[in-house]
Amino acid sequence: AQSVTQLGSHVSVSEGALVLLRCNYSSSVPPYLFWYVQYPNQGLQLLLKYTSAATLVKGINGFEAEFKKSETSFHLTKPSAHMSDAAEYFCAVTGIQGAQKLVFGQGTRLTINP
Amino acid sequence: EAGVVQSPRYKIIEKKQPVAFWCNPISGHNTLYWYRQNLGQGPELLIRYENEEAVDDSQLPKDRFSAERLKGVDSTLKIQPAELGDSAVYLCASSYDRGLAGEAFFGQGTRLTVV
């Protein structure tokens, strides 16, 4: 079974500041991990994914995430926040074997202050 | 290329009434998912199809929810009768590679309000 915990339901940063959104996972099998972004009244858009290749994954819009097995973490970062980054972010996990069920975290709402 | 199309975008119904949502996946995508997203929470899988076959419906409340995917393309999700607790956003997603659920593309969702 898999589960995801996102630390902090709401994160607020200033424009140009570092963005750090935290995600810890639990998985009984080697995981695939994902970050999705959801803008208001929109569906989910894939930002990046970890599929057991490189542990540092780069995604769209300048975001990246690092898979740390020892910490069971997959935190999302961006060096410099932009106003357009304001959205809801979801971390998700699935096992690489068995049922292809994508399990989402509760989400983190990112607010960017001018 | 058109994305995943869902309709309607918004629906308001009275409790005990039936409601149906429609999804047209990306052309060629064999896997289709229905998720429910409650306010302030992440999406939860209701049902997953591989072509016409429902391969995972363990989270679908079968007493009132039903789904179908005729001809392995479009899909319909139905609730009958609706309850107040069914108010949520219903998301449809599709993917081509059955081995990697995360490569799913999502529609804009249908926001259901039950009053």
CSV table of C-alpha atoms in Angstrom, one decimal:
chain,number,residue,atom,x,y,z
A,1,ALA,CA,0.0,0.0,0.0
A,2,GLN,CA,1.1,3.6,-0.6
A,3,SER,CA,0.4,6.9,1.1
A,4,VAL,CA,1.6,10.4,0.9
A,5,THR,CA,1.9,13.2,3.5
A,6,GLN,CA,2.3,16.7,2.4
A,7,LEU,CA,3.6,18.9,5.3
A,8,GLY,CA,1.8,22.3,5.3
A,9,SER,CA,-1.5,22.8,3.7
A,10,HIS,CA,-0.6,26.4,2.9
A,11,VAL,CA,2.7,27.9,2.1
A,12,SER,CA,3.3,31.6,1.4
A,13,VAL,CA,6.5,33.0,-0.1
A,14,SER,CA,7.6,36.3,-1.5
A,15,GLU,CA,8.1,36.7,-5.2
A,16,GLY,CA,11.7,35.8,-6.0
A,17,ALA,CA,12.1,33.7,-2.9
A,18,LEU,CA,12.8,30.0,-2.7
A,19,VAL,CA,9.8,27.7,-2.9
A,20,LEU,CA,9.9,24.5,-0.9
A,21,LEU,CA,6.9,22.1,-0.7
A,22,ARG,CA,7.4,19.0,1.4
A,23,CYS,CA,6.2,15.5,0.6
A,24,ASN,CA,6.9,12.3,2.4
A,25,TYR,CA,5.7,9.0,1.1
A,26,SER,CA,5.1,5.5,2.4
A,27,SER,CA,5.3,2.5,0.0
A,28,SER,CA,5.6,-1.2,0.5
A,29,VAL,CA,7.2,-1.5,-3.0
A,30,PRO,CA,9.6,0.7,-4.9
A,31,PRO,CA,7.7,3.8,-5.7
A,32,TYR,CA,7.1,6.1,-8.6
A,33,LEU,CA,6.6,9.7,-7.4
A,34,PHE,CA,4.9,12.7,-9.0
A,35,TRP,CA,4.1,16.3,-8.4
A,36,TYR,CA,1.0,17.8,-10.0
A,37,VAL,CA,-0.2,21.4,-10.1
A,38,GLN,CA,-3.8,22.5,-10.1
A,39,TYR,CA,-4.8,26.1,-11.0
A,40,PRO,CA,-8.2,27.3,-9.9
A,41,ASN,CA,-11.1,25.5,-11.7
A,42,GLN,CA,-8.7,23.5,-13.7
A,43,GLY,CA,-7.6,19.9,-13.8
A,44,LEU,CA,-4.3,18.6,-12.7
A,45,GLN,CA,-1.1,19.1,-14.7
A,46,LEU,CA,2.0,16.9,-14.3
A,47,LEU,CA,5.0,19.0,-13.1
A,48,LEU,CA,7.6,16.2,-12.8
A,49,LYS,CA,8.0,12.5,-12.0
A,50,TYR,CA,10.5,10.2,-10.5
A,51,THR,CA,10.6,6.7,-12.0
A,52,SER,CA,13.7,5.2,-10.5
A,53,ALA,CA,16.3,6.8,-12.8
A,54,ALA,CA,18.0,10.0,-11.6
A,55,THR,CA,17.1,11.0,-8.1
A,56,LEU,CA,17.1,14.7,-9.0
A,57,VAL,CA,14.2,15.3,-11.3
A,58,LYS,CA,13.7,18.5,-13.3
A,59,GLY,CA,10.2,19.5,-14.4
A,60,ILE,CA,8.4,22.3,-16.1
A,61,ASN,CA,8.3,25.9,-15.0
A,62,GLY,CA,11.7,25.7,-13.3
A,63,PHE,CA,10.6,23.2,-10.6
A,64,GLU,CA,12.6,20.3,-9.5
A,65,ALA,CA,12.4,17.6,-6.9
A,66,GLU,CA,14.9,15.2,-5.2
A,67,PHE,CA,14.0,11.6,-4.3
A,68,LYS,CA,15.6,10.6,-1.0
A,69,LYS,CA,15.0,7.0,-0.1
A,70,SER,CA,16.6,7.2,3.3
A,71,GLU,CA,14.2,10.1,4.3
A,72,THR,CA,11.2,8.7,2.2
A,73,SER,CA,10.9,12.2,0.9
A,74,PHE,CA,10.3,13.9,-2.5
A,75,HIS,CA,10.3,17.6,-1.8
A,76,LEU,CA,9.5,20.1,-4.6
A,77,THR,CA,11.6,23.2,-5.0
A,78,LYS,CA,12.0,26.3,-7.2
A,79,PRO,CA,14.8,28.8,-6.7
A,80,SER,CA,12.8,31.9,-7.4
A,81,ALA,CA,9.0,32.1,-7.1
A,82,HIS,CA,6.9,33.9,-9.7
A,83,MET,CA,3.4,35.2,-9.2
A,84,SER,CA,2.2,32.7,-11.8
A,85,ASP,CA,3.3,29.8,-9.5
A,86,ALA,CA,0.3,30.5,-7.2
A,87,ALA,CA,-1.7,27.2,-7.3
A,88,GLU,CA,-2.4,24.0,-5.4
A,89,TYR,CA,0.3,21.4,-5.6
A,90,PHE,CA,-0.2,17.7,-5.1
A,91,CYS,CA,2.3,15.0,-4.4
A,92,ALA,CA,1.4,11.5,-5.6
A,93,VAL,CA,2.8,7.9,-5.4
A,94,THR,CA,2.2,4.7,-7.2
A,95,GLY,CA,3.9,1.4,-6.9
A,96,ILE,CA,5.9,0.2,-9.9
A,97,GLN,CA,4.3,-3.2,-9.6
A,98,GLY,CA,0.7,-4.3,-9.1
A,99,ALA,CA,-2.3,-2.0,-9.4
A,100,GLN,CA,-1.6,1.3,-11.2
A,101,LYS,CA,-3.4,3.4,-8.6
A,102,LEU,CA,-2.1,6.9,-8.2
A,103,VAL,CA,-2.5,8.0,-4.5
A,104,PHE,CA,-2.5,11.7,-3.9
A,105,GLY,CA,-1.6,13.8,-0.8
A,106,GLN,CA,-3.9,16.4,0.6
A,107,GLY,CA,-2.3,19.2,-1.4
A,108,THR,CA,-0.4,22.4,-0.5
A,109,ARG,CA,-1.7,25.8,-1.5
A,110,LEU,CA,1.1,28.0,-2.6
A,111,THR,CA,0.6,31.8,-2.3
A,112,ILE,CA,3.1,34.3,-3.7
A,113,ASN,CA,3.3,37.7,-2.1
A,114,PRO,CA,4.4,40.6,-4.3
B,1,GLU,CA,-4.3,17.6,-29.9
B,2,ALA,CA,-7.4,17.9,-27.8
B,3,GLY,CA,-7.1,17.1,-24.2
B,4,VAL,CA,-9.5,15.2,-21.9
B,5,VAL,CA,-12.9,16.7,-22.3
B,6,GLN,CA,-15.5,16.6,-19.5
B,7,SER,CA,-19.0,17.8,-19.4
B,8,PRO,CA,-20.8,19.5,-17.8
B,9,ARG,CA,-18.4,21.8,-16.0
B,10,TYR,CA,-20.8,22.6,-13.3
B,11,LYS,CA,-23.9,20.8,-12.0
B,12,ILE,CA,-26.3,21.7,-9.2
B,13,ILE,CA,-29.0,19.2,-8.3
B,14,GLU,CA,-31.3,18.4,-5.4
B,15,LYS,CA,-30.5,15.4,-3.2
B,16,LYS,CA,-32.1,12.2,-4.3
B,17,GLN,CA,-31.9,13.2,-8.0
B,18,PRO,CA,-29.8,11.4,-10.5
B,19,VAL,CA,-26.8,12.9,-12.3
B,20,ALA,CA,-24.4,11.9,-15.0
B,21,PHE,CA,-21.0,13.0,-16.0
B,22,TRP,CA,-19.4,12.4,-19.4
B,23,CYS,CA,-15.7,12.1,-20.3
B,24,ASN,CA,-14.0,12.0,-23.7
B,25,PRO,CA,-10.3,10.9,-23.2
B,26,ILE,CA,-7.4,11.7,-25.4
B,27,SER,CA,-7.5,9.8,-28.7
B,28,GLY,CA,-5.6,6.5,-28.4
B,29,HIS,CA,-5.5,6.4,-24.6
B,30,ASN,CA,-6.5,3.0,-23.5
B,31,THR,CA,-6.7,3.7,-19.8
B,32,LEU,CA,-9.3,6.0,-18.2
B,33,TYR,CA,-9.7,7.0,-14.6
B,34,TRP,CA,-12.5,8.7,-12.6
B,35,TYR,CA,-11.4,10.5,-9.5
B,36,ARG,CA,-13.4,12.4,-6.9
B,37,GLN,CA,-11.8,15.5,-5.3
B,38,ASN,CA,-13.5,16.8,-2.1
B,39,LEU,CA,-12.9,20.4,-1.1
B,40,GLY,CA,-9.4,20.9,0.2
B,41,GLN,CA,-8.3,17.4,-0.4
B,42,GLY,CA,-6.4,15.4,-3.0
B,43,PRO,CA,-8.2,13.4,-5.7
B,44,GLU,CA,-9.2,9.8,-4.8
B,45,LEU,CA,-9.6,7.1,-7.4
B,46,LEU,CA,-13.2,5.9,-8.0
B,47,ILE,CA,-12.6,3.6,-11.0
B,48,ARG,CA,-10.0,2.7,-13.6
B,49,TYR,CA,-10.7,1.2,-17.0
B,50,GLU,CA,-8.3,-0.6,-19.3
B,51,ASN,CA,-10.2,-0.3,-22.6
B,52,GLU,CA,-13.8,-1.5,-21.8
B,53,GLU,CA,-12.9,-3.4,-18.7
B,54,ALA,CA,-13.1,-1.9,-15.2
B,55,VAL,CA,-9.9,-3.2,-13.6
B,56,ASP,CA,-10.1,-1.3,-10.3
B,57,ASP,CA,-13.5,-0.2,-8.9
B,58,SER,CA,-12.8,-1.0,-5.3
B,59,GLN,CA,-13.4,2.6,-4.2
B,60,LEU,CA,-16.6,3.0,-6.2
B,61,PRO,CA,-19.7,3.2,-3.9
B,62,LYS,CA,-21.6,0.6,-5.9
B,63,ASP,CA,-24.9,1.2,-4.2
B,64,ARG,CA,-25.4,4.5,-5.9
B,65,PHE,CA,-22.5,5.0,-8.3
B,66,SER,CA,-22.2,3.3,-11.7
B,67,ALA,CA,-19.8,3.8,-14.6
B,68,GLU,CA,-19.5,2.5,-18.1
B,69,ARG,CA,-17.0,2.8,-20.9
B,70,LEU,CA,-18.6,1.5,-24.1
B,71,LYS,CA,-16.3,0.7,-27.0
B,72,GLY,CA,-13.4,1.6,-24.8
B,73,VAL,CA,-13.5,5.3,-25.6
B,74,ASP,CA,-16.0,7.7,-23.9
B,75,SER,CA,-17.1,7.1,-20.4
B,76,THR,CA,-20.0,8.0,-18.2
B,77,LEU,CA,-20.2,8.2,-14.4
B,78,LYS,CA,-23.6,8.2,-12.8
B,79,ILE,CA,-24.9,8.8,-9.3
B,80,GLN,CA,-28.4,7.7,-8.4
B,81,PRO,CA,-29.7,9.0,-6.1
B,82,ALA,CA,-27.3,11.8,-5.2
B,83,GLU,CA,-26.6,12.6,-1.5
B,84,LEU,CA,-25.4,15.9,0.0
B,85,GLY,CA,-22.0,14.2,0.7
B,86,ASP,CA,-21.5,13.7,-3.1
B,87,SER,CA,-20.7,17.3,-3.6
B,88,ALA,CA,-17.2,17.4,-5.0
B,89,VAL,CA,-15.2,17.8,-8.2
B,90,TYR,CA,-15.2,14.7,-10.4
B,91,LEU,CA,-12.1,14.4,-12.5
B,92,CYS,CA,-11.6,12.2,-15.5
B,93,ALA,CA,-8.1,11.3,-16.7
B,94,SER,CA,-6.6,9.2,-19.4
B,95,SER,CA,-3.2,7.6,-20.2
B,96,TYR,CA,-1.6,5.5,-22.9
B,97,ASP,CA,1.1,3.6,-21.0
B,98,ARG,CA,-0.8,1.2,-18.7
B,99,GLY,CA,2.4,0.6,-16.8
B,100,LEU,CA,2.8,4.2,-15.5
B,101,ALA,CA,-0.3,5.6,-13.9
B,102,GLY,CA,1.3,9.0,-13.4
B,103,GLU,CA,1.4,9.7,-17.0
B,104,ALA,CA,-2.3,10.6,-16.8
B,105,PHE,CA,-3.8,13.7,-18.4
B,106,PHE,CA,-6.6,15.2,-16.5
B,107,GLY,CA,-9.8,17.0,-17.7
B,108,GLN,CA,-11.0,20.2,-16.1
B,109,GLY,CA,-13.5,18.3,-14.0
B,110,THR,CA,-17.2,18.6,-13.2
B,111,ARG,CA,-18.1,20.5,-10.0
B,112,LEU,CA,-21.1,18.9,-8.5
B,113,THR,CA,-23.2,20.6,-5.9
B,114,VAL,CA,-26.0,18.7,-4.2
B,115,VAL,CA,-28.5,20.8,-2.3
